[in-house]
Short mmCIF file of C-alpha atoms in Angstrom, two decimals:
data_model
loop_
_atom_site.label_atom_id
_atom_site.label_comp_id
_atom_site.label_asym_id
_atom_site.label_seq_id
_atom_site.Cartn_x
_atom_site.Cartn_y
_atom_site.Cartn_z
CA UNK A 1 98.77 96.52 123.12
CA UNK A 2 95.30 95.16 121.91
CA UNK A 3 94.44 94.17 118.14
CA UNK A 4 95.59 95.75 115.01
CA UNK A 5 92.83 97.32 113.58
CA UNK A 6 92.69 97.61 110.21
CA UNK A 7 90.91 98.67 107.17
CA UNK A 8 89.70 96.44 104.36
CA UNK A 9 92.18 94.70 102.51
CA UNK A 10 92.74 93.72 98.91
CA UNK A 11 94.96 91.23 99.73
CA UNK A 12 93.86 87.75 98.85
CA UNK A 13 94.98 84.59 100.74
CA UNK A 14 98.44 82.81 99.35
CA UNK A 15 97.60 80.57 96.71
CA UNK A 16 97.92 76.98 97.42
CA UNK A 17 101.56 75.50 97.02
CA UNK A 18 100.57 73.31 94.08
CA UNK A 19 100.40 76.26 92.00
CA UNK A 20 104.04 77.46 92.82
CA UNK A 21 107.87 76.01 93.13
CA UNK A 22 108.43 76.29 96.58
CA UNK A 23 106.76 75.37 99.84
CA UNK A 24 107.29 77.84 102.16
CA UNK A 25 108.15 77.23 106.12
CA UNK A 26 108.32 79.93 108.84
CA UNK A 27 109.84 78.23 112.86
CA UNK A 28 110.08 80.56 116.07
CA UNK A 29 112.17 78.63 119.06
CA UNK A 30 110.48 78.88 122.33
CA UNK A 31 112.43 80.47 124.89
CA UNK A 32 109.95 82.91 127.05
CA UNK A 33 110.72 86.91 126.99
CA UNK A 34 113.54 85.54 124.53
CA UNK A 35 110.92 86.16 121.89
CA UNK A 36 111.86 89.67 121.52
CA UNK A 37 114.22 88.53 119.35
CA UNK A 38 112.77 86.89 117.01
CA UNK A 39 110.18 89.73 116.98
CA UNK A 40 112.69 91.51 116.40
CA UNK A 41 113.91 89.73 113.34
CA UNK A 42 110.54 88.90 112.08
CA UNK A 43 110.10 93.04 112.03
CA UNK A 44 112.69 93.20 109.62
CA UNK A 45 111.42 90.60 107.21
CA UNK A 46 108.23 92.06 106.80
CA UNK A 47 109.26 95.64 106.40
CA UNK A 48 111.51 93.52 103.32
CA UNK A 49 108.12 92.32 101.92
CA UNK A 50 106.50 95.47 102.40
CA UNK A 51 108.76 97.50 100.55
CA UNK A 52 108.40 95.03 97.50
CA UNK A 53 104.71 94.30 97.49
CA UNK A 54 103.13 97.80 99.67
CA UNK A 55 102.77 97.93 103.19
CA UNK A 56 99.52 95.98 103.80
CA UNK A 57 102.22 93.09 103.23
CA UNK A 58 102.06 90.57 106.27
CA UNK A 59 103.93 87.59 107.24
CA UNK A 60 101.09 85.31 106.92
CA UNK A 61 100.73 85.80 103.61
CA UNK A 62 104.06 84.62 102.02
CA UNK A 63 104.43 81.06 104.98
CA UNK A 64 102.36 78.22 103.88
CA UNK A 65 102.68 77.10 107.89
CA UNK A 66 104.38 79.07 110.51
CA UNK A 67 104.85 76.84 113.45
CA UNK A 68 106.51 77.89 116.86
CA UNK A 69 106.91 76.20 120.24
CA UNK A 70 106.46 78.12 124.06
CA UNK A 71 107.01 81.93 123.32
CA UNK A 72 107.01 81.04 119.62
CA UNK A 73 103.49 79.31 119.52
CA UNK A 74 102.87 82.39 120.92
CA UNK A 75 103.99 85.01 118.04
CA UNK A 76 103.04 82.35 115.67
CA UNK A 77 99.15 82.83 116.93
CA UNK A 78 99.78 86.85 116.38
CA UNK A 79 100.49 86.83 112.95
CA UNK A 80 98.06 83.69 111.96
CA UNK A 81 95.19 84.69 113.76
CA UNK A 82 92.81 87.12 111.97
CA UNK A 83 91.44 90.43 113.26
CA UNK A 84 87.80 91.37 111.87
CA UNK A 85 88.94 92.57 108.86
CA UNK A 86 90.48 88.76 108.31
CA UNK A 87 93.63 89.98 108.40
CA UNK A 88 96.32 89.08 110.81
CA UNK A 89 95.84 89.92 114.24
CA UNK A 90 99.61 91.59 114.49
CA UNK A 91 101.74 93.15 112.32
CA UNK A 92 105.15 91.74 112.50
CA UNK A 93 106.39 95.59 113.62
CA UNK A 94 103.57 95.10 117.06
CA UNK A 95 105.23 91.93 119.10
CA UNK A 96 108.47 93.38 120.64
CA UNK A 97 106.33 96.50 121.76
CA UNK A 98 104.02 93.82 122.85
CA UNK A 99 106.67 91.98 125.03
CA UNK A 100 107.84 95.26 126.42
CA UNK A 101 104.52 95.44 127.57
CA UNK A 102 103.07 92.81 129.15
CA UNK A 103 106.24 90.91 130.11
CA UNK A 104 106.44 92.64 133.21
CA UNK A 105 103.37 91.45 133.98
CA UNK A 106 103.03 87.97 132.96
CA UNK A 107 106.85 87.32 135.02
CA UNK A 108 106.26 90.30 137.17
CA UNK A 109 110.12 90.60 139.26
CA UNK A 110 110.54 90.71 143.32
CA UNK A 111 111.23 94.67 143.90
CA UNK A 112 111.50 94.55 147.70
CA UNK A 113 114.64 92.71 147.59
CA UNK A 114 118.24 91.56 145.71
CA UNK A 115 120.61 88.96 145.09
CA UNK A 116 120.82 86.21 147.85
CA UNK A 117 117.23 87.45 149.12
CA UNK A 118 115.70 87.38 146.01
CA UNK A 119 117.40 83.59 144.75
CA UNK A 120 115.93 82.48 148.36
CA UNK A 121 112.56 83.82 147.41
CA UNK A 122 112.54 82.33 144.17
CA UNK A 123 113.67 78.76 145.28
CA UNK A 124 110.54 78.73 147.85
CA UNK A 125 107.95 79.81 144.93
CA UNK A 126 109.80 76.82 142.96
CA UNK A 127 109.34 74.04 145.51
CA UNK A 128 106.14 75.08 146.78
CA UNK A 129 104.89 75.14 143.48
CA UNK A 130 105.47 77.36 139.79
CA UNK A 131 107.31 80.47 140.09
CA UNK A 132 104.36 82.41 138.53
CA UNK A 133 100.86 81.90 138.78
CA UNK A 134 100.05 82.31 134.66
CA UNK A 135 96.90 84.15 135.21
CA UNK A 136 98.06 87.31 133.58
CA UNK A 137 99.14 85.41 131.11
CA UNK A 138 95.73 83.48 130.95
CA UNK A 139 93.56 86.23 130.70
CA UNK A 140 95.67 88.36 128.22
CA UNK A 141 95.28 85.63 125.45
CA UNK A 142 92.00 84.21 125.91
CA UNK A 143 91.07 88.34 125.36
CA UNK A 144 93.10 88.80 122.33
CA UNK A 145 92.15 85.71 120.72
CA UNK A 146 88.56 85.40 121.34
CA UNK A 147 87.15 81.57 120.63
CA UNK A 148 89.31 81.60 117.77
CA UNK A 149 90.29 77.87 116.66
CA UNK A 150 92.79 76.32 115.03
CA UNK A 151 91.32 76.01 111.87
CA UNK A 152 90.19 79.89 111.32
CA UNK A 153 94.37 80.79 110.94
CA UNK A 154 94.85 82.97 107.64
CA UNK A 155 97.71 80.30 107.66
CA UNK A 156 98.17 76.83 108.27
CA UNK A 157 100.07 76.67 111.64
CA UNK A 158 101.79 73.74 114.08
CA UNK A 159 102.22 74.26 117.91
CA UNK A 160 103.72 71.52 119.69
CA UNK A 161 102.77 70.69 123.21
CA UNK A 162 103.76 68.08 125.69
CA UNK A 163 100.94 66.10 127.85
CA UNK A 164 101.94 65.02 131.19
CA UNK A 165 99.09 62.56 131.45
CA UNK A 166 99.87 60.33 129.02
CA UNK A 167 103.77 61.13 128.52
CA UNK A 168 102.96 61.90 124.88
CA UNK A 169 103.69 65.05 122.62
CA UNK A 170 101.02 66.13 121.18
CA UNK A 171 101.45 68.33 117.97
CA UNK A 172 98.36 71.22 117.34
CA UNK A 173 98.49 70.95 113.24
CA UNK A 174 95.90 73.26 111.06
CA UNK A 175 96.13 70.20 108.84
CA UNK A 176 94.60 67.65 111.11
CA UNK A 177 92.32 70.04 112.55
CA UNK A 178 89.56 68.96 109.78
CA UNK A 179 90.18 65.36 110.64
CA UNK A 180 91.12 65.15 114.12
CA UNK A 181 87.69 67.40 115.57
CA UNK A 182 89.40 67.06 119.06
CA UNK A 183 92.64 69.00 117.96
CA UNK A 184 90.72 71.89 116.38
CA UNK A 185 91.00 73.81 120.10
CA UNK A 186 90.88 76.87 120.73
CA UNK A 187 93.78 78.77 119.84
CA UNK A 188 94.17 80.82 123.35
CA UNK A 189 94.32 77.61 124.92
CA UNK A 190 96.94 75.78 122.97
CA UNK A 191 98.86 79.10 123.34
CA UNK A 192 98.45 78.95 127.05
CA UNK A 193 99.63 75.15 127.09
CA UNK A 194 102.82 75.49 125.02
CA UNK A 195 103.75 78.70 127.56
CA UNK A 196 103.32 75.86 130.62
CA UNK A 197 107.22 75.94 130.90
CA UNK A 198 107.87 73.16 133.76
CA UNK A 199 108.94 75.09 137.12
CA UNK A 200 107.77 78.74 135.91
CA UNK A 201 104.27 78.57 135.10
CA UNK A 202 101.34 75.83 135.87
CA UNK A 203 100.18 73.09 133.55
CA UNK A 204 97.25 73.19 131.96
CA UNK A 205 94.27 71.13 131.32
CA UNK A 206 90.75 71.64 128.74
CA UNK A 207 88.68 69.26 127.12
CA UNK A 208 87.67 68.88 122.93
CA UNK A 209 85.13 66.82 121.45
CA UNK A 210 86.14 64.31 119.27
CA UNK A 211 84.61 63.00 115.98
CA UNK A 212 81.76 61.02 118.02
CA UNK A 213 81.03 63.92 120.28
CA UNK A 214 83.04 62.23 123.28
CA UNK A 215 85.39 64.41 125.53
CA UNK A 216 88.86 64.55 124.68
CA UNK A 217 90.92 65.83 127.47
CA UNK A 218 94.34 67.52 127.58
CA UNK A 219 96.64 67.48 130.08
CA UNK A 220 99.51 69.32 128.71
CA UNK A 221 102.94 71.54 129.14
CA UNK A 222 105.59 73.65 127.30
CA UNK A 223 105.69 72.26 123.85
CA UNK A 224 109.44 72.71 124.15
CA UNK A 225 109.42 69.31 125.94
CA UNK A 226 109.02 67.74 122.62
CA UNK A 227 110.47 70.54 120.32
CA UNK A 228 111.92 73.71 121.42
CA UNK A 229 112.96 74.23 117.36
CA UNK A 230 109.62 73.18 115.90
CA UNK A 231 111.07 73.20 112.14
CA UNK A 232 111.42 69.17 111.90
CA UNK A 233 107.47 69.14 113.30
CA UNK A 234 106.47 71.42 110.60
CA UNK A 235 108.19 69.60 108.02
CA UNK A 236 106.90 66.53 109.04
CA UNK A 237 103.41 67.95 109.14
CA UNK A 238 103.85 68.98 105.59
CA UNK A 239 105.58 65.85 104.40
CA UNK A 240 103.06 63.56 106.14
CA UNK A 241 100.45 65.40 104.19
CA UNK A 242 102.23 63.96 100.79
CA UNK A 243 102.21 60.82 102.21
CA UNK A 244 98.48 60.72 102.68
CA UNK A 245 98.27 61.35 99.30
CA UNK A 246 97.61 64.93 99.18
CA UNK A 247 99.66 65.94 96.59
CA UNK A 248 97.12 68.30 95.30
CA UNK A 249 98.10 70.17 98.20
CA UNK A 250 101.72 69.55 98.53
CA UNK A 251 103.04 68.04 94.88
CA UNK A 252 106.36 67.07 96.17
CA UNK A 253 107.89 63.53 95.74
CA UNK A 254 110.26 61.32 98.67
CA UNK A 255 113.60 63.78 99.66
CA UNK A 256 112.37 66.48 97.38
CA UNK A 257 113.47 68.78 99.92
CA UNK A 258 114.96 71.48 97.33
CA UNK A 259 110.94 72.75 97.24
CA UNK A 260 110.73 73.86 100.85
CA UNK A 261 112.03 77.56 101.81
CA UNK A 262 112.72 77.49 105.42
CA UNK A 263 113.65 80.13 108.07
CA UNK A 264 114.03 78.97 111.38
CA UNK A 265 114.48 81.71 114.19
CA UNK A 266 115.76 81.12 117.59
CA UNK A 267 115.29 82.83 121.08
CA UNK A 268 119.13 83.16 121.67
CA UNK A 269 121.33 81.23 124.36
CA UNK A 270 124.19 81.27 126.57
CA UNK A 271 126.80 78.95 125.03
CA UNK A 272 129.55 80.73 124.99
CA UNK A 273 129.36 82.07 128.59
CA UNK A 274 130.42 78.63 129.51
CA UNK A 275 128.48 79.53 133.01
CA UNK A 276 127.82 75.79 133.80
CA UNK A 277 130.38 73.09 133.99
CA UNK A 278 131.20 69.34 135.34
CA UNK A 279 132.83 69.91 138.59
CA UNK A 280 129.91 72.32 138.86
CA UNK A 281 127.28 69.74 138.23
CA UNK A 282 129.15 67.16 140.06
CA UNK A 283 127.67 68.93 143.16
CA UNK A 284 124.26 69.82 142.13
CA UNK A 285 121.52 67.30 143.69
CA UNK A 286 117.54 68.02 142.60
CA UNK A 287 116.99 71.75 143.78
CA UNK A 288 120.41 73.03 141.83
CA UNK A 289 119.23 71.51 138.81
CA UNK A 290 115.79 73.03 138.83
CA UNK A 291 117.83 76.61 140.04
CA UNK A 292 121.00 78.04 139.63
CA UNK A 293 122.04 81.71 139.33
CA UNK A 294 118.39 82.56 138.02
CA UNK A 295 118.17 79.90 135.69
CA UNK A 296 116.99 76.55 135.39
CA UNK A 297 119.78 73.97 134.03
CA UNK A 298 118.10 71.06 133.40
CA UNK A 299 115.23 73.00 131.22
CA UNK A 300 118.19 74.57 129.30
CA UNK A 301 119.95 71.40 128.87
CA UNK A 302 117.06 69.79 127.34
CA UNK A 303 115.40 72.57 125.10
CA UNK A 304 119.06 73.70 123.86
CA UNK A 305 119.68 70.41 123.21
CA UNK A 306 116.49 69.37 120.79
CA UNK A 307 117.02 72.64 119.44
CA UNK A 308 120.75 72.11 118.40
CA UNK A 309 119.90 68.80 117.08
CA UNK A 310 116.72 70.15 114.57
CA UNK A 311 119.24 72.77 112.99
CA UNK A 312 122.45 70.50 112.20
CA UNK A 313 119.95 67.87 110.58
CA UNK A 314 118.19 70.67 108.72
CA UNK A 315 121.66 72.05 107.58
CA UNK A 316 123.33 68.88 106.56
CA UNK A 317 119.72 67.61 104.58
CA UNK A 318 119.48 70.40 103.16
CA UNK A 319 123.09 71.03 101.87
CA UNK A 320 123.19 67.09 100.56
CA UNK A 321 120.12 68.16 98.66
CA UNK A 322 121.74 70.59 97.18
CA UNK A 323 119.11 73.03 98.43
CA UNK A 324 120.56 74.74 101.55
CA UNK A 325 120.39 78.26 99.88
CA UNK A 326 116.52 77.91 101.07
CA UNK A 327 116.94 77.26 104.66
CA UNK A 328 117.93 79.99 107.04
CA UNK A 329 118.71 79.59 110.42
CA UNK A 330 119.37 82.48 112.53
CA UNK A 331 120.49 82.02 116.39
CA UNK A 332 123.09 84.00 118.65
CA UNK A 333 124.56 82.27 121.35
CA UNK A 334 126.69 84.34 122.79
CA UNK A 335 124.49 86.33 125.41
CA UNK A 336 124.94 86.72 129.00
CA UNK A 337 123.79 87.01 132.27
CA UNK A 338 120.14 87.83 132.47
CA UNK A 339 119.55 87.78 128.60
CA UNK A 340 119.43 84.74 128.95
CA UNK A 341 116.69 83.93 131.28
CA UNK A 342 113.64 82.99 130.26
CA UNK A 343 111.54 85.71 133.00
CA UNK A 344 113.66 88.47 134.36
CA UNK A 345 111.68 91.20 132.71
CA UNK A 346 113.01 94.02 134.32
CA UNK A 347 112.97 97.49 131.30
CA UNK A 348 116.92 96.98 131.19
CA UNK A 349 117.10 93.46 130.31
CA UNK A 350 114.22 93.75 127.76
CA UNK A 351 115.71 96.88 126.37
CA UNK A 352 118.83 94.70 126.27
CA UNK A 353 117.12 91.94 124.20
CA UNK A 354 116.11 94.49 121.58
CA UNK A 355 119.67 95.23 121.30
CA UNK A 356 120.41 91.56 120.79
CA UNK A 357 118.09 91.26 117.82
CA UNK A 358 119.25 94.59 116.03
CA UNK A 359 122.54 93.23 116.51
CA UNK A 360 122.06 89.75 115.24
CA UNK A 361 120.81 90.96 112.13
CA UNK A 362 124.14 92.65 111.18
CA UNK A 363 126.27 89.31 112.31
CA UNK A 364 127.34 86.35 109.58
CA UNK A 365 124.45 83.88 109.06
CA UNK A 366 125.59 81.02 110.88
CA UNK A 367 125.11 77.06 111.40
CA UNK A 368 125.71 75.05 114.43
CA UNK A 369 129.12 72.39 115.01
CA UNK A 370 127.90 70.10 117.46
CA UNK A 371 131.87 69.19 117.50
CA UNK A 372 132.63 72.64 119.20
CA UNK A 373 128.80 72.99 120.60
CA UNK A 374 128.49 76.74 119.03
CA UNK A 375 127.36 78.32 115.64
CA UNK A 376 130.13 79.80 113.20
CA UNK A 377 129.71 82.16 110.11
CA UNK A 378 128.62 80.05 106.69
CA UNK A 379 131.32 81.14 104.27
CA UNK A 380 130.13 83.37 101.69
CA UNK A 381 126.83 83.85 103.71
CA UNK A 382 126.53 87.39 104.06
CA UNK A 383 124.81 88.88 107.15
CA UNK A 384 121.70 87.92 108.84
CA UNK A 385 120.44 91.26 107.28
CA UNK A 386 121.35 90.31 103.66
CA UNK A 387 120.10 86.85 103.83
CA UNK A 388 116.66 87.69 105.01
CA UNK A 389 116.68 90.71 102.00
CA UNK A 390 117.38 87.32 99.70
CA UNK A 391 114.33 85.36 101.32
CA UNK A 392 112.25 88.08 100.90
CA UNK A 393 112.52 87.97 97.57
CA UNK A 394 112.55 83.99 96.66
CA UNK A 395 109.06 84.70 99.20
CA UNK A 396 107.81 88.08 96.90
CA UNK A 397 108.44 85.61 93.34
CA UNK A 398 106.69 82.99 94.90
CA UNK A 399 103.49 84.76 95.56
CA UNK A 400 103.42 86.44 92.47
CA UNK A 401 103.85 83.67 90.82
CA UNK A 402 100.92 81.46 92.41
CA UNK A 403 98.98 84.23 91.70
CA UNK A 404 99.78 84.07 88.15
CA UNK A 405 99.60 80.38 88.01
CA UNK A 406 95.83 80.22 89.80
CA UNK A 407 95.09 82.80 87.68
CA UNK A 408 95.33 80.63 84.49
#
């Protein structure tokens, strides 16, 4: 699936937050072919917004950032990233058919063999280097996006990475990109290094230029090294803007946290499988933990982890502020067997992941208890369905009433 083309638009960019009451926050979870379901649940919100402000609506305009690690940083660049018409590049509705797509081809599947066979296969490609060469992957985004930089989003975004060289995260911000001439990059290639998922597809390195014209090079992997759940990176980003005095921008004071409206979507997991376990991983030496049973353990630990940790500090600030009626996290972690790899492509399990996301919007919303390690239904919370109808609408006001407000 190439660009949206559109026609002219009358839409007008979101006015600045410091003609509103909210700042407004949008976080997709990395977690590779995963991302159907957020596309999924992303399709739904917009069709919300469309059917209360026309159908020209578009994510972009109703986030004042949008941030998203791996397979997130991904979806974030398709609905920040403007077409010729300066609108977004994707329409919320376009990135599950484009998974279904080209899936298949960037984590294309062994066909002349199964089971045992296959696992053997797969464990060579591993040691001998990643399991997929990226340059499907490569090629499809530096076409779509062109030499399209960070600062030319319709949005503000934030796409973590992770550089290997130096051991350092390093965080992709449309905020800094003004300041910090080495970070405005390309956006293809910070899309192709948060995708560098350790063991599956190849680090990546490019150069900037920096404020005094000198080379800046990146050495960098999957951003879900330093955040699989980018939403504490894109609140940070925001709140270190305040802190630099820019409250022109952002007019919020220390722990005013009941101004940001935050949804937070996940990529799914495996929790309640239970598939791994101590006398397991008693055994395990260094190949196990890179690959077991098509997945790769220690990855999972480590991204699940981070991402665990981001919600329940979200959902306990946020409910001590008395403000966590605007922060919406929605995860399922109950799938199984290959929905929840990161690469097994096959039409059944990606037809399967569209299943996942339909479903997940008719569950409870839910928050994580790191004392039982899995989410539970908020009381009173409604589904996943009624809560995004809700945001929509808090999102909707808030436009119209920047516009209003700029309009004075």
């Amino acid at each position: 699936m190439e660009r949206e083309v559109e026609g002219e638009s009358s839409r007008v960019a979101m006015p600045p937050p410091n003609t509103g009451k909210l700042i407004t926050i949008l976080t997709i979870d990395g977690g590779g072919i995963r991302g159907i379901i957020p596309g999924v649940i992303l399709a739904y919100l917009e069709s919300q917004l469309q059917e209360l402000d026309g159908e020209d609506a578009r994510i972009a305009d109703y986030f004042d950032l949008i941030a998203g690690t791996s397979t997130g940083g991904l979806v974030t660049a398709m609905l920040a990233a403007p077409n010729k018409d300066k609108r977004p590049l994707y329409a919320a509705k376009d990135i599950t058919p484009f998974y279904i797509e080209h899936s298949p081809k960037i984590f294309p599947q062994i066909s002349c063999c199964s089971g045992l066979f296959a696992g053997a296969i797969n464990l060579a490609k591993m040691i001998n280097g990643p399991k997929y060469d990226g340059k499907y992957l490569h090629e499809l985004i530096k076409r779509l996006l062109g030499g399209t930089r960070l600062h030319d989003t319709l949005t503000a975004v934030v796409i973590p990475t992770f550089d290997i060289k130096t051991l350092q995260p390093v965080i992709f911000s449309s905020y800094e990109a003004n300041s910090k001439p080495e970070l405005n990059a390309e956006l293809a290639d910070i899309c192709i290094s948060t995708s560098a998922a350790p063991t599956f597809l190849p680090a990546y390195c490019f150069n900037t230029k920096d404020a005094q014209n000198e080379d800046r090079e990146f050495n960098l992997i999957d951003g879900g090294v330093a955040a699989n759940n980018p939403t504490l990176v894109a609140i940070g980003e925001v709140t270190k803007q305040t802190l630099m005095k820019h409250e022109d921008l952002f007019p919020i004071k220390p722990m005013d946290y009941g101004r940001f409206l935050v949804i937070s979507l996940g990529t799914g997991n495996a929790k309640n499988e239970g598939k791994y376990n101590a006398k397991m991983a008693s055994k395990w030496g260094l190949l196990s933990w890179l690959t077991h049973d098509n997945s790769t353990p220690i990855v999972e630990a480590f991204n699940q982890a981070s991402a665990d940790m981001v919600d329940y500090h979200n959902f306990v600030v946020f409910k001590a502020l008395h403000s966590d009626d605007k922060y919406l996290r929605i995860q399922d972690d109950t799938l199984t067997g290959n929905l929840a790899s990161v690469d097994i492509s096959t039409k059944e399990n990606l037809q399967g992941l569209i299943k996942v996301g339909e479903e997940l919007l008719d569950k409870p919303t839910s928050k994580i208890n790191l004392d039982k390690g899995v989410y539970e239904a908020v009381e009173n919370g409604g589904t996943n369905k009624e809560a995004l109808r809700r945001f929509a609408k808090k999102l909707s006001d808030e436009r119209k009433f920047r516009q209003a407000n700029a309009g004075q």
